[in-house]
Coordinates of C-alpha atoms and ligand atoms in Angstrom, one line a residue:
M1 CA -46.9 -80.0 -32.3
V2 CA -43.9 -78.2 -31.1
T3 CA -43.4 -75.9 -33.6
N4 CA -40.1 -73.8 -32.1
N5 CA -37.7 -74.8 -30.2
I6 CA -38.9 -74.0 -27.4
E7 CA -35.3 -73.8 -24.9
E8 CA -34.5 -70.7 -26.7
Y9 CA -37.0 -68.3 -25.3
K10 CA -36.4 -66.5 -21.9
G11 CA -37.6 -63.8 -20.2
V12 CA -40.6 -62.1 -19.3
Y13 CA -41.6 -59.3 -21.2
V14 CA -44.4 -56.4 -20.6
F15 CA -46.6 -54.4 -23.5
A16 CA -45.4 -51.4 -22.0
Q17 CA -48.6 -49.5 -23.4
Q18 CA -48.5 -45.7 -23.6
V19 CA -50.7 -43.0 -25.1
D20 CA -50.2 -39.8 -25.9
N21 CA -47.1 -40.1 -24.2
E22 CA -48.3 -41.7 -21.1
I23 CA -48.1 -45.0 -19.6
S24 CA -51.1 -46.8 -19.0
G25 CA -51.7 -48.2 -15.3
I26 CA -52.1 -51.4 -16.6
A27 CA -48.3 -51.9 -18.1
L28 CA -46.9 -51.0 -14.7
E29 CA -49.5 -53.7 -12.8
L30 CA -48.6 -56.2 -15.9
L31 CA -44.7 -55.2 -14.8
G32 CA -45.4 -55.6 -10.8
K33 CA -47.1 -59.3 -12.2
G34 CA -43.7 -60.0 -14.5
K35 CA -41.3 -59.3 -11.6
E36 CA -43.3 -61.9 -9.5
L37 CA -43.0 -64.5 -12.4
A38 CA -39.7 -63.4 -13.8
A39 CA -38.0 -64.1 -10.3
K40 CA -39.8 -68.0 -9.9
L41 CA -38.6 -68.6 -13.3
E42 CA -34.6 -66.3 -12.5
T43 CA -34.8 -64.3 -15.0
E44 CA -35.6 -60.6 -16.2
V45 CA -38.6 -58.5 -17.2
T46 CA -38.5 -56.4 -19.9
A47 CA -40.9 -54.1 -20.8
V48 CA -41.9 -53.3 -24.5
L49 CA -42.5 -49.3 -25.7
I50 CA -43.6 -48.7 -28.3
G51 CA -44.2 -45.1 -29.5
Y52 CA -42.9 -41.8 -31.1
N53 CA -40.4 -39.9 -28.7
V54 CA -41.5 -41.8 -26.4
K55 CA -37.8 -42.5 -24.3
N56 CA -38.6 -40.4 -21.6
L57 CA -40.7 -43.3 -20.3
A58 CA -38.3 -45.3 -19.6
D59 CA -37.6 -44.4 -16.3
K60 CA -40.9 -44.6 -15.1
L61 CA -40.8 -48.1 -16.6
A62 CA -37.8 -49.0 -14.6
E63 CA -39.2 -47.5 -10.9
Y64 CA -42.1 -50.0 -11.7
G65 CA -40.2 -53.0 -11.6
A66 CA -38.6 -52.8 -15.4
D67 CA -35.2 -54.6 -15.6
K68 CA -34.7 -53.9 -19.4
V69 CA -37.0 -51.3 -21.5
I70 CA -36.1 -52.8 -25.6
L71 CA -37.5 -49.1 -27.4
V72 CA -39.2 -49.0 -30.7
D73 CA -39.8 -44.9 -31.6
D74 CA -40.4 -44.2 -34.8
P75 CA -42.9 -41.5 -36.1
E76 CA -45.2 -44.7 -37.5
L77 CA -45.8 -45.6 -33.7
E78 CA -47.3 -42.0 -32.8
T79 CA -50.3 -43.1 -32.8
Y80 CA -51.7 -47.2 -32.2
R81 CA -52.6 -48.4 -35.8
T82 CA -53.0 -52.3 -35.7
E83 CA -50.4 -52.8 -37.9
P84 CA -47.3 -50.7 -37.5
Y85 CA -47.6 -51.9 -33.8
A86 CA -48.4 -55.2 -34.4
H87 CA -45.1 -55.5 -36.6
A88 CA -42.7 -54.1 -34.0
L89 CA -44.1 -56.5 -31.1
A90 CA -43.5 -59.4 -33.2
S91 CA -40.3 -58.2 -34.4
V92 CA -38.7 -57.9 -31.4
I93 CA -40.5 -61.2 -30.4
E94 CA -38.7 -62.7 -33.3
K95 CA -35.3 -61.1 -32.4
Y96 CA -35.1 -61.6 -28.8
K97 CA -37.2 -64.6 -28.1
P98 CA -38.9 -64.6 -25.1
E99 CA -40.5 -67.2 -22.9
I100 CA -43.8 -64.9 -21.7
V101 CA -45.4 -61.6 -23.2
L102 CA -47.9 -60.2 -21.1
V103 CA -50.8 -57.5 -22.8
G104 CA -53.1 -55.6 -20.9
A105 CA -57.0 -56.4 -22.3
T106 CA -57.7 -52.7 -23.3
A107 CA -58.7 -51.7 -26.6
I108 CA -55.5 -51.2 -27.8
G109 CA -54.2 -54.9 -26.4
R110 CA -57.1 -56.7 -27.1
D111 CA -56.7 -55.7 -30.8
L112 CA -52.9 -56.0 -30.6
G113 CA -52.5 -59.1 -28.6
P114 CA -54.2 -61.8 -30.9
T115 CA -52.6 -59.7 -34.1
V116 CA -49.0 -60.6 -33.0
S117 CA -49.7 -64.4 -31.5
A118 CA -51.3 -65.1 -35.0
R119 CA -48.1 -64.1 -36.4
V120 CA -45.8 -65.4 -34.1
K121 CA -47.2 -68.9 -34.2
T122 CA -48.5 -69.2 -30.8
G123 CA -51.7 -69.2 -28.9
L124 CA -52.8 -66.5 -26.5
T125 CA -55.0 -66.7 -23.2
A126 CA -57.4 -63.7 -23.1
D127 CA -58.7 -61.8 -20.3
C128 CA -56.8 -63.4 -17.3
T129 CA -57.4 -62.7 -14.2
V130 CA -54.5 -65.1 -12.6
L131 CA -51.1 -65.6 -13.8
E132 CA -48.4 -68.4 -12.3
I133 CA -45.5 -70.5 -12.7
G134 CA -46.1 -74.3 -12.5
D135 CA -46.3 -77.9 -13.8
F136 CA -48.6 -78.6 -16.5
P137 CA -50.7 -80.4 -16.5
L138 CA -51.6 -79.7 -12.7
N139 CA -51.5 -82.9 -11.6
A140 CA -48.8 -85.5 -13.5
I141 CA -51.2 -88.1 -15.6
P142 CA -49.5 -91.4 -16.4
G143 CA -47.7 -91.8 -20.0
Q144 CA -47.9 -87.7 -20.0
E145 CA -44.7 -86.4 -19.6
Q146 CA -45.7 -83.2 -16.9
K147 CA -43.7 -80.3 -18.1
H148 CA -42.4 -77.6 -15.2
N149 CA -41.8 -74.2 -14.5
Q150 CA -44.8 -73.2 -17.4
L151 CA -47.4 -69.7 -17.6
L152 CA -50.4 -71.6 -15.9
M153 CA -53.1 -68.1 -17.3
T154 CA -56.2 -68.8 -15.1
R155 CA -59.3 -66.9 -16.4
P156 CA -63.2 -67.3 -16.6
A157 CA -65.2 -69.9 -18.8
F158 CA -68.8 -70.5 -20.8
G159 CA -69.7 -67.2 -19.3
G160 CA -68.1 -67.5 -15.8
N161 CA -69.9 -70.1 -14.7
T162 CA -66.5 -72.0 -14.3
I163 CA -62.5 -71.1 -14.3
A164 CA -60.0 -72.4 -16.8
T165 CA -56.4 -73.2 -16.2
I166 CA -54.9 -72.3 -19.3
A167 CA -50.9 -73.4 -21.0
C168 CA -49.2 -73.2 -24.2
P169 CA -46.6 -76.0 -23.2
D170 CA -45.3 -76.4 -26.5
N171 CA -44.3 -72.9 -28.1
R172 CA -43.3 -69.9 -27.3
P173 CA -44.3 -67.2 -26.4
Q174 CA -46.4 -67.9 -24.1
M175 CA -49.0 -65.0 -24.6
A176 CA -51.5 -63.2 -21.9
T177 CA -53.8 -60.4 -21.6
V178 CA -55.0 -59.2 -18.6
R179 CA -57.7 -56.6 -17.3
P180 CA -56.4 -53.8 -16.1
G181 CA -57.4 -53.8 -12.3
V182 CA -56.4 -57.2 -11.6
M183 CA -52.6 -57.0 -10.8
Q184 CA -51.1 -55.3 -8.2
K185 CA -48.3 -52.6 -9.5
I186 CA -44.9 -52.5 -6.9
A187 CA -44.5 -50.1 -4.7
P188 CA -42.2 -47.4 -7.1
I189 CA -38.9 -47.7 -6.7
A190 CA -37.3 -44.0 -6.9
G191 CA -34.5 -43.6 -9.3
A192 CA -34.4 -46.7 -10.6
K193 CA -32.4 -47.3 -14.2
A194 CA -33.5 -49.8 -16.9
V195 CA -31.1 -50.9 -19.4
I196 CA -32.3 -49.1 -22.3
E197 CA -32.1 -51.0 -26.0
E198 CA -33.2 -49.2 -29.2
Y199 CA -34.4 -51.6 -31.9
N200 CA -36.0 -50.5 -34.9
P201 CA -37.1 -53.4 -37.5
G202 CA -37.8 -50.8 -40.4
F203 CA -41.7 -49.3 -40.8
T204 CA -42.8 -49.4 -44.9
P205 CA -46.4 -49.0 -44.7
N206 CA -48.4 -51.0 -46.6
N207 CA -52.0 -51.7 -47.5
K208 CA -52.4 -52.4 -44.9
Y209 CA -51.7 -49.2 -42.9
V210 CA -54.6 -47.4 -41.8
T211 CA -54.9 -43.4 -42.3
I212 CA -55.7 -41.3 -39.0
K213 CA -57.8 -38.8 -40.2
E214 CA -58.9 -37.3 -36.7
V215 CA -58.8 -38.4 -33.3
V216 CA -62.0 -37.4 -30.8
K217 CA -61.7 -37.4 -27.7
A218 CA -64.2 -38.5 -25.3
V219 CA -64.2 -36.6 -22.3
S220 CA -66.1 -37.6 -18.9
D221 CA -66.7 -35.4 -15.9
T222 CA -66.9 -38.6 -14.1
V223 CA -64.3 -40.1 -12.1
D224 CA -62.9 -43.6 -13.2
I225 CA -64.5 -46.0 -10.8
M226 CA -61.4 -48.3 -11.4
D227 CA -59.5 -44.8 -9.4
A228 CA -62.3 -44.7 -6.7
K229 CA -61.2 -45.4 -3.3
I230 CA -65.3 -45.8 -2.4
L231 CA -67.7 -47.2 -4.4
V232 CA -71.0 -47.0 -3.6
S233 CA -72.5 -50.0 -6.3
G234 CA -76.2 -50.3 -7.5
G235 CA -77.9 -53.0 -9.0
R236 CA -82.0 -54.2 -10.1
G237 CA -83.0 -53.8 -6.8
V238 CA -82.8 -49.7 -7.0
G239 CA -85.3 -50.2 -9.0
S240 CA -85.1 -46.9 -11.8
A241 CA -82.5 -44.3 -12.9
E242 CA -84.0 -42.1 -10.7
N243 CA -84.1 -44.1 -7.4
F244 CA -80.3 -43.7 -7.9
K245 CA -80.4 -40.6 -6.2
I246 CA -80.5 -42.2 -2.7
L247 CA -77.0 -43.6 -4.0
D248 CA -76.1 -40.8 -5.1
D249 CA -76.6 -39.0 -1.5
L250 CA -74.8 -41.7 0.1
A251 CA -71.3 -41.7 -2.6
E252 CA -71.6 -37.8 -2.0
V253 CA -71.4 -38.4 2.2
L254 CA -68.8 -40.3 1.9
G255 CA -66.4 -38.6 -1.0
G256 CA -67.3 -42.2 -2.6
T257 CA -68.3 -42.9 -6.6
V258 CA -71.5 -44.3 -7.8
S259 CA -70.9 -47.3 -10.2
C260 CA -73.4 -50.6 -10.8
S261 CA -74.2 -53.8 -12.0
R262 CA -75.0 -55.1 -15.6
A263 CA -78.8 -55.5 -15.2
V264 CA -78.5 -51.4 -14.7
V265 CA -76.9 -50.9 -17.4
D266 CA -79.1 -53.1 -19.9
N267 CA -82.0 -51.7 -18.6
G268 CA -80.3 -47.8 -19.7
W269 CA -80.5 -46.6 -16.0
K270 CA -76.2 -46.1 -16.3
P271 CA -73.4 -45.9 -18.6
K272 CA -71.2 -49.2 -19.7
D273 CA -68.4 -46.9 -18.0
L274 CA -69.7 -47.6 -14.9
Q275 CA -70.8 -51.3 -15.0
V276 CA -68.7 -54.1 -12.2
G277 CA -67.6 -57.2 -13.7
Q278 CA -66.4 -59.7 -15.8
T279 CA -68.1 -58.2 -18.9
G280 CA -67.4 -54.4 -17.1
K281 CA -64.2 -53.4 -15.1
T282 CA -62.6 -55.3 -12.1
V283 CA -62.3 -52.4 -9.1
R284 CA -60.2 -52.8 -6.1
P285 CA -61.5 -50.1 -3.5
Q286 CA -61.2 -49.4 -0.3
I287 CA -64.9 -49.8 0.7
Y288 CA -67.5 -51.6 -2.3
F289 CA -71.3 -50.7 -1.4
A290 CA -73.4 -53.7 -2.8
I291 CA -76.7 -52.2 -2.8
G292 CA -79.5 -53.5 -4.2
I293 CA -77.3 -56.6 -6.2
S294 CA -77.9 -59.9 -5.9
G295 CA -74.2 -61.3 -5.8
A296 CA -74.3 -63.4 -9.6
I297 CA -70.3 -64.8 -9.9
Q298 CA -69.7 -62.5 -13.3
H299 CA -70.2 -59.4 -10.8
V300 CA -68.5 -60.7 -8.0
A301 CA -65.9 -61.3 -10.2
G302 CA -65.3 -57.3 -10.9
M303 CA -65.3 -56.6 -7.3
E304 CA -64.4 -59.7 -4.8
E305 CA -60.6 -58.1 -4.1
S306 CA -62.8 -54.9 -2.6
D307 CA -60.5 -54.6 0.7
L308 CA -63.9 -53.9 2.3
I309 CA -67.5 -55.5 1.2
V310 CA -71.0 -53.9 2.5
A311 CA -73.8 -55.9 1.2
I312 CA -77.5 -53.8 1.4
N313 CA -80.6 -56.6 0.6
K314 CA -83.8 -57.4 1.8
D315 CA -83.1 -61.1 0.4
E316 CA -81.1 -62.4 3.3
T317 CA -79.6 -66.1 0.9
A318 CA -78.4 -63.3 -1.7
P319 CA -75.4 -64.4 -2.7
I320 CA -73.3 -61.1 -2.6
F321 CA -73.9 -62.1 1.5
D322 CA -71.3 -65.1 0.6
V323 CA -68.3 -62.5 0.1
A324 CA -69.4 -59.5 2.4
D325 CA -67.4 -58.4 5.2
Y326 CA -70.6 -56.9 6.1
G327 CA -74.3 -57.5 5.1
I328 CA -77.6 -55.2 6.2
V329 CA -80.6 -57.3 5.4
G330 CA -83.0 -54.9 4.4
D331 CA -85.1 -52.7 2.3
L332 CA -82.4 -50.5 0.3
N333 CA -85.2 -46.9 0.6
K334 CA -84.4 -48.0 4.3
V335 CA -81.3 -48.2 4.8
V336 CA -79.8 -46.1 2.5
P337 CA -81.1 -43.0 3.7
A338 CA -81.2 -43.8 7.0
L339 CA -77.2 -44.6 6.5
T340 CA -76.6 -41.5 4.5
E341 CA -78.0 -38.8 7.6
Q342 CA -76.5 -40.8 10.4
L343 CA -72.8 -40.5 8.1
K344 CA -74.3 -36.6 8.0
A345 CA -75.2 -36.2 11.6
A346 CA -71.5 -37.9 12.3
K347 CA -69.8 -35.8 10.3
A348 CA -71.6 -32.2 11.5
Ligands
LIG1 P1 -80.5 -59.3 -9.6 O1 -80.1 -60.6 -10.3 O2 -81.8 -59.4 -10.2 O3 -80.7 -58.7 -8.3 C1 -81.0 -57.7 -7.5 C2 -81.2 -57.7 -6.2 O4 -81.6 -56.8 -5.6 C3 -82.0 -59.1 -5.6 O5 -80.9 -60.1 -4.7 C4 -83.0 -58.7 -4.6 O6 -82.9 -59.2 -3.3 C5 -82.4 -57.1 -4.6 N1 -83.7 -56.1 -4.1 C6 -84.3 -56.1 -4.8 N2 -85.2 -55.2 -4.4 C7 -84.5 -54.5 -3.4 C8 -85.0 -53.7 -2.2 N3 -85.8 -52.8 -2.0 N4 -83.9 -53.5 -0.9 C9 -82.8 -54.2 -0.9 N5 -81.9 -55.3 -1.8 C10 -83.8 -55.7 -2.8 N6 -73.3 -58.9 -14.6 C11 -72.9 -58.0 -14.0 O7 -72.6 -57.4 -12.6 N7 -71.4 -57.3 -14.0 C12 -70.8 -58.0 -15.2 O8 -70.1 -57.8 -15.8 C13 -71.4 -59.0 -16.0 N8 -71.2 -59.7 -16.7 C14 -71.6 -61.3 -17.4 C15 -70.9 -61.8 -18.6 C16 -72.0 -62.9 -18.7 C17 -71.2 -63.8 -20.2 C18 -73.3 -63.2 -18.2 C19 -73.6 -64.4 -19.0 C20 -73.7 -61.9 -17.5 C21 -73.1 -61.1 -16.8 N9 -73.8 -60.4 -15.5 C22 -73.0 -59.6 -15.3 C23 -75.0 -60.6 -15.7 C24 -75.6 -61.0 -14.2 O9 -75.3 -62.8 -14.4 C25 -76.4 -60.9 -13.1 O10 -77.7 -60.9 -14.0 C26 -76.3 -59.6 -13.0 O11 -75.1 -59.3 -12.6 C27 -77.3 -59.2 -12.0 O12 -77.7 -58.2 -11.7 P2 -78.1 -57.3 -10.2 O13 -77.4 -58.1 -9.4 O14 -78.0 -56.1 -10.3 O15 -79.5 -57.5 -10.0

């Protein structure tokens, strides 16, 4: 059922998530994707910047592709809370009528996106891995109108066993959340400036405004695996938490970081923030070592975009070899230390 006049809705909008006055990487990734979608639709990409005293961030958004920045700046928006942020973004959508709204699938975005989509009475596809402009239905079906220039939102479905392409042809905006690390930022355009439009819909605290008593920040001394250039990733085949020492040694000689499969997290050998895959993080390093990892679809979904994949597995039929650029069939307890020694010798 068509519930709003979809012709009125124009432009690609990106929720420019910031925390503590710092733009989150996902916002820049979405601007890159938004620019590509906007070019196909012959329209502009607009960043929606919500916070308190955050106007200084607009230039960075312009450098990463925003043609326009809508700034909602208010003391009520200093720290993320569902109600004032949802009010801010929903009000922007109601006033400016964008055709597409993209939100990062971060802890904040997973809360904000669905709240806003319900409020503006449209659909949202969560955790998209591919976004394209195209026809819907994908192939013409006799007796059914095929709509053009639709946002085609692709995501894994049924536990990653299939890939679904979803559209929102009868309502606007078309909303999607996208996981960090999937889309590519553009190379920043130094000195680019966006048109800044300030808009404040008014904030009246009500009983849905939670009170923040204290913000406790987790301190981690490990590198975020999404930023690592070299990942040495271990799976169940590593055998124990202690045996990850051989991966630590390889990572150290390469200047890399250790990550892992879900089986490793489930076994309590490594923390969840090192997990690669559909329910972990999406990574795109220059080199990804998959060691004792079978290559289940849910794991591959998080690492297949790596520039170079090296798999070490004793089972030559393991599916990880289907996505690997280099494969070593053998016992990781022999192969990995030998590789580390060779690399050490080459460096000496
Ligand atoms: P296994 O599949 O047990 O593979 C171990 C491999 O090690 C085998 O291939 C074996 O041949 C090899 N091996 C064993 N010993 C040695 C040795 N000595 N030398 C060399 N090789 C050896 N998984 C993820 O990783 N990330 C996710 O985000 C994720 N999300 C999921 C979401 C859903 C909804 C579901 C249903 C599953 C998800 N999974 C995820 C789980 C996934 O399906 C697999 O179960 C998991 O990836 C398997 O981990 P693994 O490859 O480490 O273990």
